[in-house]
Amino acid sequence: MDRDLILSASKKHDIVPGKVYKYGTAGFRMSADLLDGVTFRVGLLSALRSRKLNGQAIGVMITASHNPAVDNGVKIVDPMGDMLEQEWEAHATNLVNAPSHDELVDYFHKLAETLKIDLSAPGKVIAGRDTRPSGKTLVTALSDALAATNTTYVDYKILTTPQLHYLTRCVNTEGTPGAYGEVSETGYYNKLIQAFYRALRGRTISGKLSVDCANGVGGPKLNELLKHHDPSKTGLEVKVYNDDVLRPEVLNLDCGADFVKTRQRAPVSVKPAPGERWCSLDGDADRLIYYWVDPETGFFMLDGDRIATLAASFIADLIRTADLQDNVRIGVVQTAYANGSSTKYVEQHLQIPVVFTPTGVKHLHHAACSYDIGVYFEANGHGTVLFSQNTWAEVKRKEPQSPAQKDALETLSALGDLINQTVGDAISDMLMVEVILAHKGWSLRDWAMTYQDLPNRLVRVEVGNKDLFQTTDAERKLSQPEHCQDDIDKVVKKYTNARSFARASGTENACRVYAEAATRSEADELANKVAAIVKAYGG
Ligand code: G16
């Protein structure tokens, strides 16, 4: 690999001197004008990663998801469509922080040597981006790095994040017995829609579904999916809202899954009529939140915890009906943000084990892989359901003994194809929810009746230095700054059935505080008190 070629390409893509970059919850994410050099360097790292993995394609997604329009981000996707292996996050951080262009090229070669990477071998990278205008320039930085390292590169242009994950897996499994799907956007739509028809098993969906697309890439992509959908086969009527991608400044503005979840209200621009079924996607369509307005009690939200409990209960029933309960173990993965009532419902009512991981789908995904069926959702609506090889083998092997067993087996198999196996996917999750509600004959109100959430509040706290906040115990406790956790504990003790924690965000320059308590006013009060403590310790 030509050192001078990398060096001269790098000189066109500076990093900002003095700024310390870190591969965070979802890659590098910050104000877009700080990202040009970072994206170039991520290109170098993915060129190495592909060669390390025998030339398999690596995905690079340029998105800042739920963040405001001025931000952007870049993250790396491993060959099977999952997040970059954790050990390589450190390599990414080191490479990006190389202080000069010369030191960058030195470190690149050192990394290749230490990791025994043959730089003359072929490498391949595929890329996608969301609708942020800054994405276009960042793609140039990426492609310059790939050209300088002689890496084959395919730019899939504008995609949802889960579509890029899907394509990465498809490219790497094409022509093998484990082929994940056709390597194209159309292949993605066809796979989802065909599995959706099969999973419904002749049932029809009643009532219109209104979808708020956060004015992000989910809007055009959902509209595209709908062109492949024949409503006469399913009964599903979708009305798309907030799909304006021509005015970048409205992305995630007063709408989208993050707004709905944190503000616990409908997007500002829409007026859901009482009883109507609504959901919101986030800016890159990997999170999903459902809600409706009850004529008596007002706004009611069904978040990631609710989607997890719905999916876990339905799939566990299918496993029992199919008589697979001895061979297919199901488990649920949550984070500290999960509402205490949802955990209790899964463990005590559904009798399904729950494990906790730190925030970040990469952690949940990893934990979910240890089950035959791993249901993982963050409360913010990000998640999916993973089917292991063993589950597929059991479903295929089982000879149905009754029409009910046949139905359960075929539904399971269709769900396995419908649910994105690479990462949380709002569009695929939405179709899964619609299938389950249709099977159960449930409205959103029926779904909500399964258990009662503890009132909770999530607050974003701006602090001088968020890096002062270090956590332990799956992010449920602060180990730093000293005494901060003691102060939080003292406040929590004053409330009934209360819990609260604080952590630094990995995607925004802020801390997050979560609180739950017996009543709404207590949850709000507790959240505000803990936020004040965090602010005081925050430098
Ligand atoms: C990303 C991660 C999620 C995480 C979220 C917020 O989501 O993929 O796992 O929950 O950030 O993380 P934090 O609280 O650390 O800011 P997205 O949808 O923004 O890509």
Coordinates of C-alpha atoms and ligand atoms in Angstrom, one line a residue:
M1 CA 0.0 0.0 0.0
D2 CA 1.4 3.3 -1.1
R3 CA 2.3 5.4 2.0
D4 CA 2.5 8.7 0.0
L5 CA -0.9 8.1 -1.5
I6 CA -2.5 7.8 2.0
L7 CA -0.5 10.7 3.3
S8 CA -1.5 13.1 0.5
A9 CA -5.2 12.0 0.7
S10 CA -5.1 12.5 4.4
K11 CA -3.8 16.1 4.0
K12 CA -7.2 16.9 2.4
H13 CA -9.1 15.8 5.5
D14 CA -7.8 17.4 8.7
I15 CA -9.1 16.6 12.1
V16 CA -9.7 19.5 14.5
P17 CA -6.5 20.1 16.5
G18 CA -6.8 19.6 20.2
K19 CA -10.2 17.9 20.0
V20 CA -10.3 14.4 21.6
Y21 CA -12.4 11.9 19.6
K22 CA -14.0 8.7 21.1
Y23 CA -15.8 5.9 19.4
G24 CA -18.9 6.1 21.5
T25 CA -22.3 4.4 21.9
A26 CA -22.8 4.5 18.2
G27 CA -19.5 5.4 16.6
F28 CA -18.2 9.0 16.3
R29 CA -21.0 11.5 16.6
M30 CA -20.8 15.3 17.0
S31 CA -21.2 18.6 15.1
A32 CA -20.8 17.7 11.4
D33 CA -18.1 20.3 10.8
L34 CA -15.7 18.3 13.1
L35 CA -16.1 15.1 11.2
D36 CA -14.3 15.4 7.9
G37 CA -10.9 14.0 9.1
V38 CA -12.7 11.5 11.4
T39 CA -14.6 10.0 8.5
F40 CA -11.4 9.8 6.4
R41 CA -9.7 7.9 9.2
V42 CA -12.8 5.6 9.7
G43 CA -12.3 4.8 6.0
L44 CA -8.7 3.7 6.7
L45 CA -9.8 1.6 9.7
S46 CA -12.6 -0.1 7.7
A47 CA -10.0 -0.9 4.9
L48 CA -7.9 -2.6 7.6
R49 CA -10.9 -4.4 9.2
S50 CA -12.1 -5.8 5.8
R51 CA -8.6 -7.2 5.1
K52 CA -8.3 -8.6 8.6
L53 CA -11.6 -10.5 7.9
N54 CA -10.4 -12.0 4.6
G55 CA -11.8 -9.3 2.4
Q56 CA -15.4 -9.5 3.7
A57 CA -17.3 -6.3 3.2
I58 CA -17.4 -3.8 6.0
G59 CA -20.3 -1.3 6.3
V60 CA -19.9 2.3 7.1
M61 CA -23.0 4.3 8.0
I62 CA -23.0 8.1 8.1
T63 CA -25.7 9.2 10.4
A64 CA -26.4 11.1 13.6
S65 CA -29.8 9.3 14.1
H66 CA -31.8 11.1 16.7
N67 CA -29.4 14.1 17.1
P68 CA -30.2 17.5 15.7
A69 CA -29.7 18.3 12.0
V70 CA -26.3 20.1 12.5
D71 CA -24.7 16.9 13.9
N72 CA -23.6 13.9 12.0
G73 CA -21.8 10.7 12.8
V74 CA -20.0 7.7 11.4
K75 CA -20.0 4.1 12.5
I76 CA -18.6 0.8 11.3
V77 CA -20.7 -2.3 10.7
D78 CA -19.1 -5.8 10.9
P79 CA -19.7 -8.4 8.1
M80 CA -22.7 -10.1 9.6
G81 CA -24.4 -6.7 10.0
D82 CA -23.6 -6.3 13.7
M83 CA -21.7 -3.5 15.4
L84 CA -17.9 -3.2 15.2
E85 CA -16.2 -5.6 17.5
Q86 CA -15.4 -3.8 20.8
E87 CA -11.6 -4.3 20.6
W88 CA -11.6 -2.5 17.3
E89 CA -13.4 0.5 18.8
A90 CA -10.1 1.3 20.7
H91 CA -8.2 1.0 17.4
A92 CA -10.7 3.4 15.8
T93 CA -10.3 5.9 18.6
N94 CA -6.5 5.7 18.5
L95 CA -6.3 6.0 14.7
V96 CA -8.7 9.0 14.6
N97 CA -6.7 10.8 17.3
A98 CA -3.3 10.5 15.6
P99 CA -2.0 14.1 16.0
S100 CA -0.5 14.6 12.5
H101 CA -0.9 13.1 9.1
D102 CA 2.5 11.5 9.3
E103 CA 1.7 9.9 12.6
L104 CA -1.6 8.7 11.3
V105 CA 0.1 6.8 8.4
D106 CA 2.7 5.4 10.9
Y107 CA -0.1 4.2 13.2
F108 CA -2.0 2.7 10.3
H109 CA 1.0 0.6 9.3
K110 CA 1.8 -0.3 12.9
L111 CA -1.8 -1.5 13.4
A112 CA -1.5 -3.6 10.2
E113 CA 1.7 -5.1 11.5
T114 CA 0.5 -5.8 15.0
L115 CA -2.8 -7.3 13.8
K116 CA -1.0 -9.3 11.1
I117 CA -3.0 -7.7 8.2
D118 CA -1.8 -8.3 4.7
L119 CA -2.2 -4.9 3.1
S120 CA -1.8 -6.3 -0.4
A121 CA -4.9 -8.5 0.0
P122 CA -8.2 -7.2 -1.4
G123 CA -10.6 -5.2 0.9
K124 CA -14.2 -4.1 0.4
V125 CA -16.4 -1.4 2.1
I126 CA -20.0 -0.5 1.5
A127 CA -21.5 2.8 2.7
G128 CA -24.8 4.5 3.3
R129 CA -25.9 7.8 4.7
D130 CA -29.0 9.4 6.1
T131 CA -30.6 12.6 4.7
R132 CA -28.4 15.2 6.4
P133 CA -26.8 17.5 3.8
S134 CA -23.4 17.1 5.5
G135 CA -23.4 13.4 4.6
K136 CA -22.5 14.1 1.0
T137 CA -19.1 15.8 2.0
L138 CA -18.4 13.1 4.5
V139 CA -18.9 10.4 1.9
T140 CA -16.1 12.1 -0.1
A141 CA -13.7 11.9 2.8
L142 CA -14.6 8.2 3.2
S143 CA -14.1 7.4 -0.5
D144 CA -10.8 9.2 -0.6
A145 CA -9.5 6.9 2.2
L146 CA -10.8 3.8 0.3
A147 CA -9.2 4.9 -3.0
A148 CA -5.9 5.6 -1.2
T149 CA -5.9 2.1 0.3
N150 CA -7.0 0.5 -2.9
T151 CA -10.2 -0.8 -1.3
T152 CA -13.3 -1.7 -3.4
Y153 CA -16.1 0.6 -2.5
V154 CA -19.8 0.7 -3.1
D155 CA -21.8 3.8 -2.2
Y156 CA -25.4 2.9 -1.6
K157 CA -26.2 6.6 -1.0
I158 CA -29.3 7.4 1.1
L159 CA -30.4 4.5 3.3
T160 CA -31.9 3.9 6.8
T161 CA -29.3 2.6 9.2
P162 CA -30.9 -0.9 9.3
Q163 CA -30.9 -1.1 5.5
L164 CA -27.1 -0.6 5.5
H165 CA -26.8 -3.3 8.2
Y166 CA -29.0 -5.6 6.0
L167 CA -27.0 -5.0 2.9
T168 CA -23.7 -5.6 4.7
R169 CA -24.9 -9.1 5.7
C170 CA -26.4 -9.8 2.3
V171 CA -23.2 -8.9 0.5
N172 CA -21.2 -11.2 2.8
T173 CA -23.6 -14.2 2.6
E174 CA -24.5 -14.0 -1.0
G175 CA -24.4 -17.3 -2.7
T176 CA -23.9 -19.2 0.6
P177 CA -26.5 -21.5 2.4
G178 CA -26.9 -18.7 4.9
A179 CA -27.7 -16.0 2.3
Y180 CA -29.5 -13.3 4.1
G181 CA -31.3 -11.7 1.2
E182 CA -31.0 -10.1 -2.2
V183 CA -28.2 -7.4 -2.2
S184 CA -30.4 -4.4 -3.0
E185 CA -32.8 -2.0 -1.5
T186 CA -35.6 -3.7 -3.4
G187 CA -34.5 -7.0 -2.0
Y188 CA -35.0 -5.5 1.5
Y189 CA -38.5 -4.4 0.7
N190 CA -39.5 -7.7 -0.9
K191 CA -38.1 -9.7 2.0
L192 CA -40.0 -7.7 4.6
I193 CA -43.3 -7.6 2.7
Q194 CA -43.3 -11.3 1.8
A195 CA -42.5 -12.2 5.4
F196 CA -45.2 -9.8 6.6
Y197 CA -47.9 -11.5 4.4
R198 CA -46.7 -14.9 5.6
A199 CA -46.6 -13.9 9.3
L200 CA -50.2 -12.6 9.2
R201 CA -51.4 -16.0 8.0
G202 CA -54.5 -14.7 6.4
R203 CA -55.4 -12.4 9.3
T204 CA -56.2 -8.8 8.5
I205 CA -55.2 -5.6 10.3
S206 CA -57.9 -3.2 11.2
G207 CA -57.7 0.6 11.5
K208 CA -55.3 3.0 10.0
L209 CA -51.7 3.3 11.2
S210 CA -50.3 6.8 11.2
V211 CA -46.5 7.0 11.1
D212 CA -44.4 10.0 12.1
C213 CA -41.0 9.7 10.3
A214 CA -39.1 12.4 12.1
N215 CA -38.5 14.2 8.8
G216 CA -35.7 11.7 8.3
V217 CA -34.7 9.0 5.9
G218 CA -37.5 6.7 7.3
G219 CA -40.1 8.9 5.4
P220 CA -39.0 8.2 1.8
K221 CA -38.0 4.6 2.6
L222 CA -41.3 3.8 4.2
N223 CA -43.1 5.3 1.2
E224 CA -40.9 3.0 -1.0
L225 CA -41.8 0.0 1.1
L226 CA -45.5 0.8 0.8
K227 CA -45.1 0.6 -3.0
H228 CA -44.3 -3.1 -2.6
H229 CA -47.3 -3.6 -0.2
D230 CA -50.7 -4.7 -1.4
P231 CA -53.2 -3.4 1.3
S232 CA -55.9 -5.8 0.0
K233 CA -53.7 -8.7 1.3
T234 CA -53.3 -7.3 4.9
G235 CA -55.8 -4.6 5.5
L236 CA -53.0 -2.3 6.6
E237 CA -53.5 1.3 5.7
V238 CA -50.5 3.5 6.5
K239 CA -50.6 7.3 6.6
V240 CA -47.1 8.9 6.6
Y241 CA -46.4 12.1 8.5
N242 CA -43.3 14.2 8.9
D243 CA -41.6 12.9 5.8
D244 CA -40.1 16.3 4.7
V245 CA -36.5 15.6 3.8
L246 CA -36.0 18.7 1.7
R247 CA -35.7 21.1 4.7
P248 CA -32.8 19.6 6.7
E249 CA -33.5 21.9 9.6
V250 CA -36.8 20.1 10.5
L251 CA -35.1 16.7 11.0
N252 CA -36.0 15.3 14.5
L253 CA -37.4 18.8 15.3
D254 CA -40.4 18.4 17.7
C255 CA -41.1 15.0 16.3
G256 CA -39.7 11.5 16.0
A257 CA -39.2 8.6 18.5
D258 CA -36.7 10.4 20.7
F259 CA -39.0 13.5 21.1
V260 CA -42.0 11.4 21.8
K261 CA -40.2 9.2 24.3
T262 CA -38.5 12.0 26.3
R263 CA -41.3 14.5 26.1
Q264 CA -44.0 11.9 26.6
R265 CA -46.3 13.6 24.1
A266 CA -47.2 13.4 20.4
P267 CA -45.1 15.3 17.8
V268 CA -46.0 19.0 17.8
S269 CA -47.2 19.1 14.2
V270 CA -49.8 16.3 14.4
K271 CA -53.1 15.9 16.3
P272 CA -53.9 12.3 16.8
A273 CA -57.6 11.8 17.1
P274 CA -58.7 9.8 20.1
G275 CA -58.2 6.0 19.6
E276 CA -56.1 6.3 16.4
R277 CA -53.0 4.1 16.2
W278 CA -49.8 6.1 15.9
C279 CA -46.1 5.4 15.9
S280 CA -42.9 7.4 15.5
L281 CA -39.5 6.5 13.9
D282 CA -36.3 8.4 14.7
G283 CA -34.0 10.2 12.2
D284 CA -32.4 7.1 10.7
A285 CA -35.3 4.7 11.3
D286 CA -33.8 2.4 13.9
R287 CA -36.1 3.3 16.8
L288 CA -39.9 2.9 17.1
I289 CA -42.4 4.2 19.7
Y290 CA -46.2 3.5 19.5
Y291 CA -48.9 5.8 21.1
W292 CA -52.4 6.8 21.1
V293 CA -54.6 9.4 22.7
D294 CA -57.2 8.0 25.1
P295 CA -60.4 10.1 25.1
E296 CA -60.4 9.9 29.0
T297 CA -56.8 9.7 30.1
G298 CA -55.0 11.4 27.2
F299 CA -51.7 10.5 25.6
F300 CA -50.4 7.0 26.2
M301 CA -47.0 5.7 25.0
L302 CA -45.9 2.2 24.2
D303 CA -42.2 2.3 24.2
G304 CA -39.3 -0.2 23.6
D305 CA -40.2 -2.0 26.9
R306 CA -43.7 -2.5 25.7
I307 CA -42.5 -3.8 22.3
A308 CA -40.1 -6.2 24.1
T309 CA -42.9 -7.5 26.3
L310 CA -45.3 -7.9 23.4
A311 CA -42.8 -9.7 21.3
A312 CA -41.6 -11.9 24.2
S313 CA -45.1 -13.0 25.2
F314 CA -46.2 -13.7 21.7
I315 CA -43.1 -15.6 20.7
A316 CA -43.0 -17.6 24.0
D317 CA -46.7 -18.7 23.2
L318 CA -45.7 -19.7 19.7
I319 CA -42.8 -21.8 21.1
R320 CA -45.1 -23.5 23.6
T321 CA -47.8 -24.2 20.9
A322 CA -45.2 -25.6 18.6
D323 CA -43.9 -27.8 21.6
L324 CA -40.4 -26.4 21.3
Q325 CA -40.1 -25.1 24.8
D326 CA -37.5 -27.7 25.8
N327 CA -35.2 -26.9 22.9
V328 CA -35.7 -23.2 22.3
R329 CA -34.7 -20.9 25.2
I330 CA -36.1 -17.4 25.1
G331 CA -34.6 -14.5 27.0
V332 CA -35.1 -10.7 27.2
V333 CA -32.3 -8.1 27.4
Q334 CA -32.9 -4.7 28.9
T335 CA -30.9 -1.7 30.1
A336 CA -31.2 0.4 33.3
Y337 CA -33.7 2.6 31.4
A338 CA -36.3 -0.2 31.4
N339 CA -39.3 0.5 33.4
G340 CA -39.3 -1.6 36.6
S341 CA -42.8 -2.8 35.9
S342 CA -41.8 -4.2 32.5
T343 CA -38.9 -6.3 34.1
K344 CA -41.3 -7.6 36.7
Y345 CA -43.9 -8.5 34.1
V346 CA -41.3 -10.5 32.0
E347 CA -39.8 -12.3 35.0
Q348 CA -42.8 -12.9 37.1
H349 CA -45.8 -13.1 34.6
L350 CA -44.1 -14.4 31.5
Q351 CA -41.5 -16.4 33.4
I352 CA -38.8 -15.4 31.0
P353 CA -35.3 -14.5 32.2
V354 CA -34.1 -10.9 31.9
V355 CA -30.5 -9.7 31.7
F356 CA -29.2 -6.2 31.9
T357 CA -26.4 -4.6 29.9
P358 CA -25.1 -1.0 29.6
T359 CA -26.8 1.3 27.1
G360 CA -25.9 0.8 23.4
V361 CA -27.4 -1.8 21.1
K362 CA -24.0 -3.4 20.6
H363 CA -24.1 -4.6 24.3
L364 CA -27.7 -5.8 24.1
H365 CA -27.2 -7.5 20.8
H366 CA -24.2 -9.4 22.2
A367 CA -26.2 -10.5 25.3
A368 CA -29.2 -11.6 23.2
C369 CA -27.0 -13.9 21.1
S370 CA -26.7 -16.2 24.2
Y371 CA -30.4 -17.2 23.9
D372 CA -32.1 -19.3 21.2
I373 CA -34.5 -16.4 20.8
G374 CA -33.1 -13.2 22.3
V375 CA -35.5 -10.3 22.6
Y376 CA -33.7 -7.0 23.1
F377 CA -35.1 -3.5 23.3
E378 CA -33.9 -0.3 24.8
A379 CA -36.8 1.7 26.4
N380 CA -36.1 4.3 23.7
G381 CA -37.5 2.0 21.1
H382 CA -34.2 0.5 19.7
G383 CA -34.1 -3.2 19.4
T384 CA -34.9 -6.5 17.7
V385 CA -35.5 -10.2 18.2
L386 CA -32.6 -12.6 17.3
F387 CA -33.2 -16.1 16.2
S388 CA -30.3 -18.5 16.6
Q389 CA -29.2 -21.2 14.1
N390 CA -30.5 -23.7 16.6
T391 CA -34.0 -22.1 16.6
W392 CA -34.1 -22.2 12.8
A393 CA -33.0 -25.9 12.9
E394 CA -35.7 -26.7 15.5
V395 CA -38.4 -24.9 13.6
K396 CA -37.5 -26.7 10.3
R397 CA -37.1 -30.1 12.0
K398 CA -40.4 -30.2 13.9
E399 CA -43.2 -32.2 12.3
P400 CA -46.5 -30.4 13.2
Q401 CA -48.9 -32.7 15.1
S402 CA -51.9 -30.4 14.7
P403 CA -53.1 -27.4 12.7
A404 CA -52.3 -25.1 15.6
Q405 CA -48.8 -26.4 15.7
K406 CA -48.4 -25.9 12.0
D407 CA -49.7 -22.4 12.4
A408 CA -47.3 -21.6 15.2
L409 CA -44.3 -23.0 13.3
E410 CA -45.1 -21.1 10.1
T411 CA -45.7 -17.9 12.1
L412 CA -42.3 -18.3 13.9
S413 CA -40.5 -18.9 10.6
A414 CA -42.2 -15.9 9.0
L415 CA -41.3 -13.7 12.0
G416 CA -37.7 -14.8 11.7
D417 CA -37.6 -13.4 8.2
L418 CA -39.6 -10.3 9.0
I419 CA -37.6 -9.2 12.0
N420 CA -34.2 -7.7 11.0
Q421 CA -31.6 -10.0 12.4
T422 CA -28.7 -7.5 12.1
V423 CA -29.9 -4.6 14.2
G424 CA -33.0 -2.8 15.5
D425 CA -35.1 -1.7 12.6
A426 CA -38.1 0.6 13.1
I427 CA -39.8 -0.4 9.9
S428 CA -39.4 -4.1 10.4
D429 CA -40.3 -3.8 14.1
M430 CA -43.4 -1.9 13.1
L431 CA -44.6 -4.7 10.8
M432 CA -43.9 -7.2 13.6
V433 CA -46.0 -5.2 16.1
E434 CA -48.8 -5.0 13.5
V435 CA -48.6 -8.8 13.0
I436 CA -48.8 -9.5 16.7
L437 CA -51.7 -7.2 17.4
A438 CA -53.5 -8.8 14.4
H439 CA -52.9 -12.3 15.8
K440 CA -54.1 -11.3 19.3
G441 CA -56.9 -9.1 18.0
W442 CA -55.7 -6.3 20.2
S443 CA -56.0 -2.6 20.1
L444 CA -53.2 -0.4 21.6
R445 CA -55.4 -0.1 24.7
D446 CA -55.4 -3.9 25.0
W447 CA -51.7 -4.0 24.6
A448 CA -51.3 -1.3 27.3
M449 CA -53.4 -3.2 29.8
T450 CA -50.8 -6.0 30.2
Y451 CA -49.1 -4.1 33.0
Q452 CA -48.9 -0.7 34.5
D453 CA -45.8 1.4 34.0
L454 CA -44.2 3.1 37.0
P455 CA -44.3 6.8 36.3
N456 CA -40.9 7.8 35.0
R457 CA -39.0 10.8 33.7
L458 CA -35.9 11.1 31.5
V459 CA -34.0 14.3 31.7
R460 CA -31.0 15.6 29.6
V461 CA -28.6 17.6 31.7
E462 CA -25.9 19.9 30.2
V463 CA -22.7 19.8 32.2
G464 CA -19.3 21.3 31.9
N465 CA -17.5 18.0 31.5
K466 CA -19.6 14.8 30.9
D467 CA -16.5 12.7 31.0
L468 CA -16.3 13.2 34.8
F469 CA -19.2 10.7 35.0
Q470 CA -18.1 7.1 35.1
T471 CA -20.5 4.2 35.8
T472 CA -20.6 0.7 37.1
D473 CA -23.2 -2.1 37.6
A474 CA -24.6 -1.9 34.0
E475 CA -24.7 1.9 34.3
R476 CA -27.0 1.8 37.3
K477 CA -24.5 3.4 39.6
L478 CA -21.9 6.2 39.3
S479 CA -18.4 5.3 40.4
Q480 CA -17.2 8.9 39.6
P481 CA -17.3 11.7 40.6
E482 CA -16.7 10.6 44.1
H483 CA -19.8 11.1 46.5
C484 CA -22.2 11.9 43.6
Q485 CA -23.8 8.5 43.8
D486 CA -24.2 8.8 47.7
D487 CA -26.0 12.1 47.1
I488 CA -28.3 10.5 44.5
D489 CA -29.0 7.5 46.9
K490 CA -29.9 9.9 49.7
V491 CA -32.5 11.6 47.6
V492 CA -33.9 8.4 46.1
K493 CA -34.5 7.0 49.7
K494 CA -37.0 9.8 50.3
Y495 CA -39.5 8.4 47.7
T496 CA -41.7 5.3 47.5
N497 CA -40.8 2.6 45.0
A498 CA -38.2 4.9 43.5
R499 CA -35.1 4.4 41.4
S500 CA -32.9 6.9 39.7
F501 CA -29.5 6.9 37.9
A502 CA -27.3 9.2 35.9
R503 CA -24.8 8.5 33.1
A504 CA -22.9 10.4 30.4
S505 CA -24.5 10.1 27.0
G506 CA -22.4 8.4 24.3
T507 CA -24.0 10.3 21.5
E508 CA -24.6 13.8 22.8
N509 CA -22.6 16.3 24.8
A510 CA -24.7 15.9 27.9
C511 CA -25.6 13.6 30.8
R512 CA -28.9 11.7 31.1
V513 CA -30.9 11.2 34.3
Y514 CA -33.7 8.6 34.6
A515 CA -36.1 8.5 37.6
E516 CA -39.1 6.4 38.4
A517 CA -41.4 6.6 41.4
A518 CA -44.9 5.7 42.6
T519 CA -46.5 8.8 41.2
R520 CA -46.0 11.1 38.2
S521 CA -45.2 14.2 40.4
E522 CA -42.7 12.2 42.5
A523 CA -41.0 10.9 39.4
D524 CA -40.7 14.4 38.0
E525 CA -39.5 15.8 41.3
L526 CA -36.9 13.1 41.8
A527 CA -35.6 13.5 38.2
N528 CA -35.2 17.2 38.8
K529 CA -33.4 16.7 42.1
V530 CA -31.0 14.2 40.7
A531 CA -30.4 16.4 37.6
A532 CA -29.5 19.2 40.0
I533 CA -27.0 16.9 41.8
V534 CA -25.5 15.9 38.4
K535 CA -25.2 19.6 37.4
A536 CA -23.5 20.5 40.6
Y537 CA -20.8 17.7 40.1
G538 CA -20.5 18.3 36.4
G539 CA -17.6 20.8 36.3
Ligands
G16_1 C1 -27.7 5.2 19.8 C2 -27.5 3.8 20.2 C3 -28.5 3.4 21.2 C4 -28.5 4.3 22.4 C5 -28.7 5.8 21.9 C6 -28.6 6.8 23.0 O1 -29.0 5.3 19.2 O2 -27.4 3.0 19.1 O3 -28.2 2.1 21.7 O4 -29.6 4.0 23.3 O5 -27.7 6.1 21.0 O6 -27.3 6.6 23.6 P1 -26.8 7.6 24.7 O7 -27.7 7.6 25.8 O8 -25.4 7.0 25.1 O9 -26.7 9.0 24.0 P2 -29.3 6.2 17.9 O10 -30.7 5.8 17.6 O11 -29.1 7.6 18.4 O12 -28.3 5.7 17.0

